[in-house]
XYZ file of C-alpha atoms in Angstrom:
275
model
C 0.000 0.000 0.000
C 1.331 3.583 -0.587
C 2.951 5.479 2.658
C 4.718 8.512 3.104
C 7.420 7.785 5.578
C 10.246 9.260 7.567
C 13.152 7.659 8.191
C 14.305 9.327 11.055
C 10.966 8.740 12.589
C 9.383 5.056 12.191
C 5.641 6.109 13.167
C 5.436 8.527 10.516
C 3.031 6.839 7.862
C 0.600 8.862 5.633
C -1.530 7.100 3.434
C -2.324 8.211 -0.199
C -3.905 6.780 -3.667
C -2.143 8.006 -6.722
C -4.446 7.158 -10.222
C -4.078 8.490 -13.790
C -1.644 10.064 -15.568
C -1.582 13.778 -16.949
C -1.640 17.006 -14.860
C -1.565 16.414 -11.351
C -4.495 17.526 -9.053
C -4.211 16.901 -5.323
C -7.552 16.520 -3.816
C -7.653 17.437 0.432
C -10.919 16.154 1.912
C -12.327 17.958 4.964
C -13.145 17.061 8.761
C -13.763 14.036 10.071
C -13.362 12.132 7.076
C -10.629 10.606 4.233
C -9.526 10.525 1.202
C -12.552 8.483 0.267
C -14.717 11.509 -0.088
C -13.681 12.686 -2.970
C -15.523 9.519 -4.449
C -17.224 11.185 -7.386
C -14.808 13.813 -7.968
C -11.818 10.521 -8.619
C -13.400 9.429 -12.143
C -14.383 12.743 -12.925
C -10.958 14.168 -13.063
C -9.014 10.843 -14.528
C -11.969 10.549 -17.147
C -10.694 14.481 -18.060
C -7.276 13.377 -18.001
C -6.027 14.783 -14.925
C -3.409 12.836 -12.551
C -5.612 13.084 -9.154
C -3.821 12.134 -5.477
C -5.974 12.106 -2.837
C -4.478 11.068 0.851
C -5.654 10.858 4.189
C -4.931 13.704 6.940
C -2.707 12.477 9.740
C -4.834 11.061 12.389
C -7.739 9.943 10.100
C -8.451 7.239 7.329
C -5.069 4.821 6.997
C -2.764 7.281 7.688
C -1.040 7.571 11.464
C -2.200 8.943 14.644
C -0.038 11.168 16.434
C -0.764 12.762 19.797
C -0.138 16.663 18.326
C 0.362 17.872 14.873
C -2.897 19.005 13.787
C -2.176 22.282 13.936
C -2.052 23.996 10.004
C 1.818 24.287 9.726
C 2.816 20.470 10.437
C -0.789 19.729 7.954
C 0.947 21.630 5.642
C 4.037 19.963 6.031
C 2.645 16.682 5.516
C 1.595 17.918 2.341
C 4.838 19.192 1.253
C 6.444 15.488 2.152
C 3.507 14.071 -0.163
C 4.502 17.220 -2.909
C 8.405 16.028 -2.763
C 7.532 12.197 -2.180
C 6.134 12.101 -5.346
C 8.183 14.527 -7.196
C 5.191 16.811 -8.393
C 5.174 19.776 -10.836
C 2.880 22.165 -10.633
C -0.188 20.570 -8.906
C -3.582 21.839 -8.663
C -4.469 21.694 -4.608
C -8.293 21.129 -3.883
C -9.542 21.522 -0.402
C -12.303 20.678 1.225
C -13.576 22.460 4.070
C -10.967 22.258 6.558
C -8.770 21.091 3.309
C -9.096 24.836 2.322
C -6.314 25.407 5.274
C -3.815 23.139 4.041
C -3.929 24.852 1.049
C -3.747 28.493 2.270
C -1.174 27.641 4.717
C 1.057 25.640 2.087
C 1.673 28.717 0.152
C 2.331 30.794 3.047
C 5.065 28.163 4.332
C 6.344 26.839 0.962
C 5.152 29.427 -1.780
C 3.188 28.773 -4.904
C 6.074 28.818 -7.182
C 5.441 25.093 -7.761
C 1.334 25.415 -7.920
C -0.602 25.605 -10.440
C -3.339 27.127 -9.400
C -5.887 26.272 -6.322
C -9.782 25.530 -5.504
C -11.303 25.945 -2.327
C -14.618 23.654 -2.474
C -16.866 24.743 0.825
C -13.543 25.644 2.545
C -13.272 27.223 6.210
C -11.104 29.711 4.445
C -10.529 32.528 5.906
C -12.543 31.979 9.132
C -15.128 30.291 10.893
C -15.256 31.717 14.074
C -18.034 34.998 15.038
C -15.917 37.855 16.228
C -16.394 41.399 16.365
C -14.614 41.918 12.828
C -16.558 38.867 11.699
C -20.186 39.119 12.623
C -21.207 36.367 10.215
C -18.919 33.391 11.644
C -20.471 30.794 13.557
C -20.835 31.909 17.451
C -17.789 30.878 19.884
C -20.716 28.808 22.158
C -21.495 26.811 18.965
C -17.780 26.088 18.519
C -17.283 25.201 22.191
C -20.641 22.781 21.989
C -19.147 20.914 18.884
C -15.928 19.576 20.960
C -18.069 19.179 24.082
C -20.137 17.136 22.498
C -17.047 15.011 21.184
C -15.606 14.900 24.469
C -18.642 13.515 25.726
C -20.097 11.058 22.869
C -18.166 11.576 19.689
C -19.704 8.639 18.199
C -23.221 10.221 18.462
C -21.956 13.719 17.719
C -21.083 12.255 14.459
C -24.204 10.756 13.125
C -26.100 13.903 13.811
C -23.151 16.052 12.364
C -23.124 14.550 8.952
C -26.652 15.400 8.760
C -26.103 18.674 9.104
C -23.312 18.177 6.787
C -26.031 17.339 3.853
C -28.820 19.124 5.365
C -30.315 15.736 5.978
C -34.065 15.836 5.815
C -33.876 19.674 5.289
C -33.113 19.196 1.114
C -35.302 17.636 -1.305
C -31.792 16.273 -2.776
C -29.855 15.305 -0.415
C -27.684 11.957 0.100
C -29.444 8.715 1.494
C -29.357 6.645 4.581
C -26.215 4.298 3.247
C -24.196 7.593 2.849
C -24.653 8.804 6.639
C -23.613 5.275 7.402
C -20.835 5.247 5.023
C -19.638 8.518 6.528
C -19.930 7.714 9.922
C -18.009 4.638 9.423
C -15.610 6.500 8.559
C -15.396 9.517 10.847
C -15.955 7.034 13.780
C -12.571 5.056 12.841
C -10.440 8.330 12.914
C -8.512 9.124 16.104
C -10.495 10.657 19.149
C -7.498 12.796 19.515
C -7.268 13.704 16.227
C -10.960 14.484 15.526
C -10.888 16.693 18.460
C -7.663 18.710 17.957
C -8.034 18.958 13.611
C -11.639 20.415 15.305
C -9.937 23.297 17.123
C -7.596 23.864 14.753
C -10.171 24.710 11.737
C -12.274 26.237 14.060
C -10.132 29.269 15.850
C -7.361 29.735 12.970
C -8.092 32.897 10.419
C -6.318 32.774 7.215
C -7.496 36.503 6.313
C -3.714 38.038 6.600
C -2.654 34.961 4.593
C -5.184 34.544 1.769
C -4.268 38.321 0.236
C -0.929 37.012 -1.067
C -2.057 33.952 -2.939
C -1.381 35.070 -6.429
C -2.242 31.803 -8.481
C -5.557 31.499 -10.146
C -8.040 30.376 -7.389
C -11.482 28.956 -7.739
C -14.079 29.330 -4.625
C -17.436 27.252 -4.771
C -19.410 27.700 -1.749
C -23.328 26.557 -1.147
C -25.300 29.148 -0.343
C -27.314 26.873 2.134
C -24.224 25.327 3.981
C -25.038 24.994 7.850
C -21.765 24.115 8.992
C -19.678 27.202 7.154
C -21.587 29.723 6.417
C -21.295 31.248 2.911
C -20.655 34.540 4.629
C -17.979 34.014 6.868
C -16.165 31.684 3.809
C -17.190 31.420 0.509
C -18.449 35.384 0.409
C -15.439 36.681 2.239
C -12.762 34.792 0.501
C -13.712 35.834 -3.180
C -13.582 39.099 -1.579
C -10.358 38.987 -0.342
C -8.919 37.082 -3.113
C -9.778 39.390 -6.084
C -8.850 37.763 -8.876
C -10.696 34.663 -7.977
C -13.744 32.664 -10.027
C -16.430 32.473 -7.596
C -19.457 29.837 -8.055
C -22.262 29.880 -5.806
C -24.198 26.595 -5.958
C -27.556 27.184 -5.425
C -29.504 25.405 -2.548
C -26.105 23.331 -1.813
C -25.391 21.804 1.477
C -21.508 21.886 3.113
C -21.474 18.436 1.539
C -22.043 19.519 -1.919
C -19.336 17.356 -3.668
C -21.504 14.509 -2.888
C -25.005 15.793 -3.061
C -24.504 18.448 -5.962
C -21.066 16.191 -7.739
C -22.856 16.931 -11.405
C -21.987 20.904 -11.180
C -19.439 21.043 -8.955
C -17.176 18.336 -11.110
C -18.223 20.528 -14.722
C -17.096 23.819 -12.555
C -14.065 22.235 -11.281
C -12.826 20.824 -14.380
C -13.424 23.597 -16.664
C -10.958 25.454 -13.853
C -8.603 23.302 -14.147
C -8.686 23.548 -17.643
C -7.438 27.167 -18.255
């Protein structure tokens, strides 16, 4: 099976898939789950010709656990071992919700000379959190209840979380029963630890100082009906700050919209990739 490891330290093991062959296009699925998210984005891209890598965040899917190390720069780091592992050239990076920091927080640390160009798909970027110079985040108490709750009962906080995460019963097209399952099979298999600390991590950092010197083309989709980032605080605020972005709003979409709304947000993301 494919690993990232480090020699000088033996419990260093990330896990990635590596399919296709033409340009390369790193996909970086969000919180709690793996690599396996980006189901029906995989054929999408190879079927356009792309070279798509997908790998799962320290902590979560196959990949390691490690006691600290969620915090954005050693993410990013682990991304830059999977960059150099596989000797890449100019890579598109794709995020995903907390994936969006990864990517923000790679070109701060490692610059974008070697990037293509980036997407954030219903990223956190540049903040989640409500403060006074962001009235439209989600509220500190709501933050605080989310790692309470997986404290207390992470494997229940998970089933009701990923329904949220597809506006579950809220949508006329949402996802069915078997996907909740599928998803909470695998956000319950993560790391405790790790679900809890990549949690804080998305939750209190703000990218807004960093996303103003990203200077590669950037794509932002966003669903105007996500629950668990609100278009406002994300999707709205990063096309603002990153001027020279493409900015799709996809109407009615959930945070989960690569799975519930995959037949415009694969078009969108292909045609991006593209140019």
């Amino acid at each position: 099976m494919p690993y990232i490891t480090k020699d000088q330290d033996a419990q260093y093991s990330i896990y990635y898939e590596d399919l296709g062959q033409g340009e390369p296009v790193i996909l970086i699925h969000g919180w709690p789950l793996s690599g396996k998210s980006w189901e029906l984005q995989i054929q999408a891209l190879l079927d356009a010709g792309h070279r798509v890598i997908t790998y799962d965040r320290r902590g979560f899917g196959q990949s390691f656990v490690s006691s600290n190390g969620y915090d954005y720069d050693t993410l990013a780091e682990d991304l830059h071992q999977l960059i150099s592992h596989l000797e890449l050239r100019k890579p598109a990076l794709v995020g995903f919700s907390m994936g969006g920091g990864e990517v923000i927080r790679y070109i701060t640390n490692y610059g974008s000379d070697n990037i293509s160009k980036i997407a954030l798909v219903a990223s956190i970027i540049p903040l989640v959190k409500k403060k006074d110079d962001n009235p439209d985040g989600v509220p500190q108490e709501k933050l605080d209840e989310i790692i309470n709750n997986l404290k207390d009962d992470r494997l229940n906080f998970l089933e009701s979380f990923h329904m949220d995460f597809y506006n579950y019963g809220i949508l006329s097209k949402s996802v069915s029963q078997k996907q909740l399952d599928y998803d909470w099979n695998i956000a319950s298999q993560a790391s405790p630890i790790a679900t809890i600390k990549a949690a804080e991590s998305w939750a209190n950092t703000d990218f807004r100082s960093e996303v103003g010197a990203v200077t590669v083309p950037v794509l932002i989709v966003h669903g105007d009906d996500d629950k668990v980032v609100p278009i406002k605080t994300a999707g709205d605020q990063a096309a603002q700050l990153i001027g020279h972005s493409q900015y799709h709003v996809i109407s009615g979409a959930p945070h989960g919209l690569n799975i519930t709304h995959a037949e415009e947000l694969n078009p969108i993301l292909i045609e991006f990739l593209k140019q």
